């Protein structure tokens, strides 16, 4: 477990190392105009939760997919706040979410929703914080090993996955935050383009 670290203004990260996957699982805290939003909250300890509380009281938990539930139930109970997820993934969570959203939703007036239809989770989404040029993905791609774009095992060998990911470079972003592995604080779009260009025919 690692304590909270500031990535840039209004954005913090904490991480938990998965012995099974041999990479970091990330949680992010976004300082939106509407308040703090916890994205794909990784497991952590009391120290991390208190550091988040020093920033303010979280108002919402946002999940990119059903497999990133992680510490969301613990935090939902701790702060008495809702969990949000795409409506297609809502029935697949171990604990029902309080809120769902649809394709193309603009969350809290700042986060644009990009839904994927061919990934391992039917409601997998990315979120574009357009004002900050930040793209947040769950399992669409990984940042493992550090400095490289990769795919989770369930997406390997699936050409439809690559076709889905190809729509991301058209978005306006520089920072790429990943649920698994190391984020790209700059050059995220270029790294993603290079990955796609290296795999022209299939994943």
Coordinates of C-alpha atoms in Angstrom, one line a residue:
X1 CA 0.0 0.0 0.0
X2 CA 1.1 3.5 -0.7
X3 CA 0.0 6.8 0.7
X4 CA -1.7 9.5 -1.3
X5 CA 0.5 11.4 -3.8
X6 CA -0.4 14.5 -5.8
X7 CA -0.1 14.0 -9.6
X8 CA -1.0 17.5 -10.5
X9 CA -3.3 20.3 -9.3
X10 CA -6.6 18.8 -8.3
X11 CA -5.5 15.2 -8.9
X12 CA -4.2 12.6 -6.5
X13 CA -3.2 9.0 -6.8
X14 CA -2.8 6.0 -4.4
X15 CA -1.8 2.5 -5.4
X16 CA -1.9 -1.1 -4.1
X17 CA 0.4 -3.7 -5.4
X18 CA -1.3 -6.9 -6.7
X19 CA 0.8 -10.0 -6.0
X20 CA -1.3 -11.9 -8.4
X21 CA -1.0 -9.5 -11.3
X22 CA 2.5 -8.2 -10.4
X23 CA 1.6 -4.6 -11.0
X24 CA 0.0 -1.6 -9.2
X25 CA -3.7 -1.1 -9.0
X26 CA -4.5 2.6 -8.9
X27 CA -7.1 4.7 -7.2
X28 CA -7.5 8.4 -8.2
X29 CA -9.0 11.3 -6.3
X30 CA -10.3 14.1 -8.6
X31 CA -10.9 17.6 -7.3
X32 CA -13.9 18.6 -9.5
X33 CA -15.9 21.8 -9.1
X34 CA -18.7 19.7 -7.6
X35 CA -16.3 18.2 -5.0
X36 CA -14.0 15.2 -4.6
X37 CA -14.7 12.1 -6.7
X38 CA -12.8 8.8 -6.0
X39 CA -12.2 6.8 -9.2
X40 CA -11.7 3.0 -9.1
X41 CA -10.6 3.2 -5.4
X42 CA -7.7 0.8 -4.8
X43 CA -7.4 -0.9 -1.4
X44 CA -5.5 1.1 1.2
X45 CA -5.2 1.7 4.9
X46 CA -6.4 4.3 7.4
X47 CA -3.5 6.6 6.6
X48 CA -4.5 7.0 3.0
X49 CA -8.2 7.6 3.9
X50 CA -7.2 10.3 6.3
X51 CA -5.0 12.0 3.7
X52 CA -8.0 12.1 1.4
X53 CA -10.1 13.5 4.2
X54 CA -7.5 16.3 4.6
X55 CA -8.4 17.4 1.1
X56 CA -12.1 17.4 1.9
X57 CA -15.0 15.0 2.2
X58 CA -15.4 12.8 -0.9
X59 CA -18.8 13.2 -2.5
X60 CA -18.9 10.3 -5.1
X61 CA -17.3 7.1 -6.1
X62 CA -16.9 6.4 -9.9
X63 CA -16.1 3.0 -11.4
X64 CA -14.8 2.4 -14.9
X65 CA -16.0 -1.2 -14.9
X66 CA -17.4 -4.1 -12.7
X67 CA -13.9 -5.4 -11.9
X68 CA -12.7 -2.2 -10.3
X69 CA -15.1 -2.3 -7.4
X70 CA -12.1 -2.8 -5.1
X71 CA -12.5 -0.7 -1.9
X72 CA -15.7 1.1 -3.1
X73 CA -18.0 -0.6 -0.6
X74 CA -15.7 0.2 2.3
X75 CA -15.6 3.9 1.2
X76 CA -19.3 4.1 0.4
X77 CA -20.0 3.0 4.0
X78 CA -17.3 5.2 5.5
X79 CA -18.5 8.4 3.8
X80 CA -22.1 7.6 3.1
X81 CA -21.7 8.4 -0.6
X82 CA -23.0 6.9 -3.8
X83 CA -21.2 4.5 -6.2
X84 CA -21.6 5.3 -9.9
X85 CA -21.2 2.9 -12.8
X86 CA -22.5 2.5 -16.3
X87 CA -25.9 0.9 -16.3
X88 CA -24.7 -2.2 -18.2
X89 CA -22.2 -3.1 -15.5
X90 CA -24.5 -2.3 -12.5
X91 CA -26.1 -5.8 -12.2
X92 CA -22.6 -7.3 -12.1
X93 CA -21.3 -5.6 -9.0
X94 CA -21.2 -7.5 -5.7
X95 CA -23.1 -4.6 -4.0
X96 CA -25.7 -2.7 -6.1
X97 CA -24.6 0.9 -7.0
X98 CA -26.7 3.9 -6.0
X99 CA -26.3 5.6 -9.3
X100 CA -25.9 4.6 -12.9
X101 CA -25.3 6.5 -16.1
X102 CA -25.8 5.9 -19.9
X103 CA -23.5 6.2 -22.9
X104 CA -22.2 9.7 -23.5
X105 CA -23.2 11.0 -20.1
X106 CA -21.5 14.2 -18.8
X107 CA -20.8 13.6 -15.2
X108 CA -20.8 16.5 -12.7
X109 CA -20.5 18.8 -15.7
X110 CA -16.9 17.8 -16.3
X111 CA -16.3 14.2 -17.1
X112 CA -17.2 13.0 -20.6
X113 CA -18.2 9.3 -20.7
X114 CA -16.7 7.1 -23.5
X115 CA -18.2 3.6 -23.5
X116 CA -16.6 0.5 -25.0
X117 CA -18.7 -2.3 -26.3
X118 CA -16.2 -5.1 -27.1
X119 CA -14.2 -5.2 -23.8
X120 CA -14.4 -7.8 -21.1
X121 CA -16.9 -5.7 -19.2
X122 CA -20.2 -4.7 -21.0
X123 CA -20.2 -1.3 -19.4
X124 CA -16.5 -0.5 -19.5
X125 CA -16.0 3.2 -19.8
X126 CA -13.3 5.8 -20.0
X127 CA -13.7 9.3 -18.7
X128 CA -12.3 12.5 -20.4
X129 CA -11.6 15.4 -18.1
X130 CA -11.5 17.7 -21.1
X131 CA -10.7 20.9 -19.2
X132 CA -7.6 19.3 -17.9
X133 CA -6.7 17.1 -20.9
X134 CA -6.8 14.0 -18.8
X135 CA -8.2 10.6 -19.9
X136 CA -9.0 8.0 -17.3
X137 CA -9.2 4.4 -18.4
X138 CA -10.0 1.3 -16.4
X139 CA -9.0 -1.9 -18.3
X140 CA -9.0 -0.6 -21.9
X141 CA -5.2 -0.4 -21.6
X142 CA -2.6 -0.8 -18.9
X143 CA 0.6 1.0 -18.0
X144 CA 2.6 -2.1 -17.5
X145 CA 5.5 -2.3 -17.6
X146 CA 6.1 1.3 -16.6
X147 CA 6.4 3.6 -19.7
X148 CA 4.6 1.1 -21.9
X149 CA 1.0 0.5 -23.0
X150 CA -0.3 -3.0 -22.6
X151 CA -3.5 -5.1 -22.5
X152 CA -5.0 -7.2 -19.8
X153 CA -5.0 -10.9 -20.5
X154 CA -8.7 -11.1 -21.4
X155 CA -8.2 -8.6 -24.2
X156 CA -5.2 -10.3 -25.9
X157 CA -5.9 -11.8 -29.3
X158 CA -9.2 -9.9 -29.8
X159 CA -9.1 -7.6 -32.8
X160 CA -12.4 -6.0 -31.7
X161 CA -10.7 -4.7 -28.6
X162 CA -8.1 -2.9 -30.7
X163 CA -10.8 -1.4 -32.9
X164 CA -12.4 0.0 -29.7
X165 CA -9.2 1.5 -28.4
X166 CA -8.5 3.2 -31.8
X167 CA -11.1 5.8 -31.0
X168 CA -9.2 7.1 -28.0
X169 CA -6.5 9.1 -29.8
X170 CA -9.2 11.3 -31.4
X171 CA -9.8 12.7 -27.9
X172 CA -8.1 15.8 -26.6
X173 CA -5.8 14.6 -23.8
X174 CA -2.1 14.5 -22.7
X175 CA -2.3 12.7 -19.4
X176 CA -3.4 9.1 -19.4
X177 CA -4.5 7.6 -16.1
X178 CA -4.7 3.8 -16.1
X179 CA -6.4 1.5 -13.5
X180 CA -3.5 -1.0 -13.7
X181 CA 0.2 -0.1 -14.0
X182 CA 1.8 3.3 -14.2
X183 CA 0.0 6.4 -15.5
X184 CA 1.4 8.7 -18.3
X185 CA 1.6 12.1 -16.7
X186 CA 2.5 13.6 -20.1
X187 CA 2.7 12.2 -23.6
X188 CA -0.2 9.8 -23.0
X189 CA -1.8 10.3 -26.4
X190 CA 1.5 9.7 -28.2
X191 CA 2.2 6.6 -26.2
X192 CA -1.2 5.2 -27.1
X193 CA -0.7 6.1 -30.8
X194 CA 2.6 4.3 -30.8
X195 CA 1.1 1.2 -29.3
X196 CA -1.7 1.2 -31.9
X197 CA 0.7 1.7 -34.7
X198 CA 2.8 -1.2 -33.5
X199 CA -0.2 -3.5 -33.8
X200 CA -1.8 -2.7 -37.1
X201 CA -3.6 -6.0 -37.8
X202 CA -4.6 -7.5 -34.5
X203 CA -4.0 -7.4 -30.8

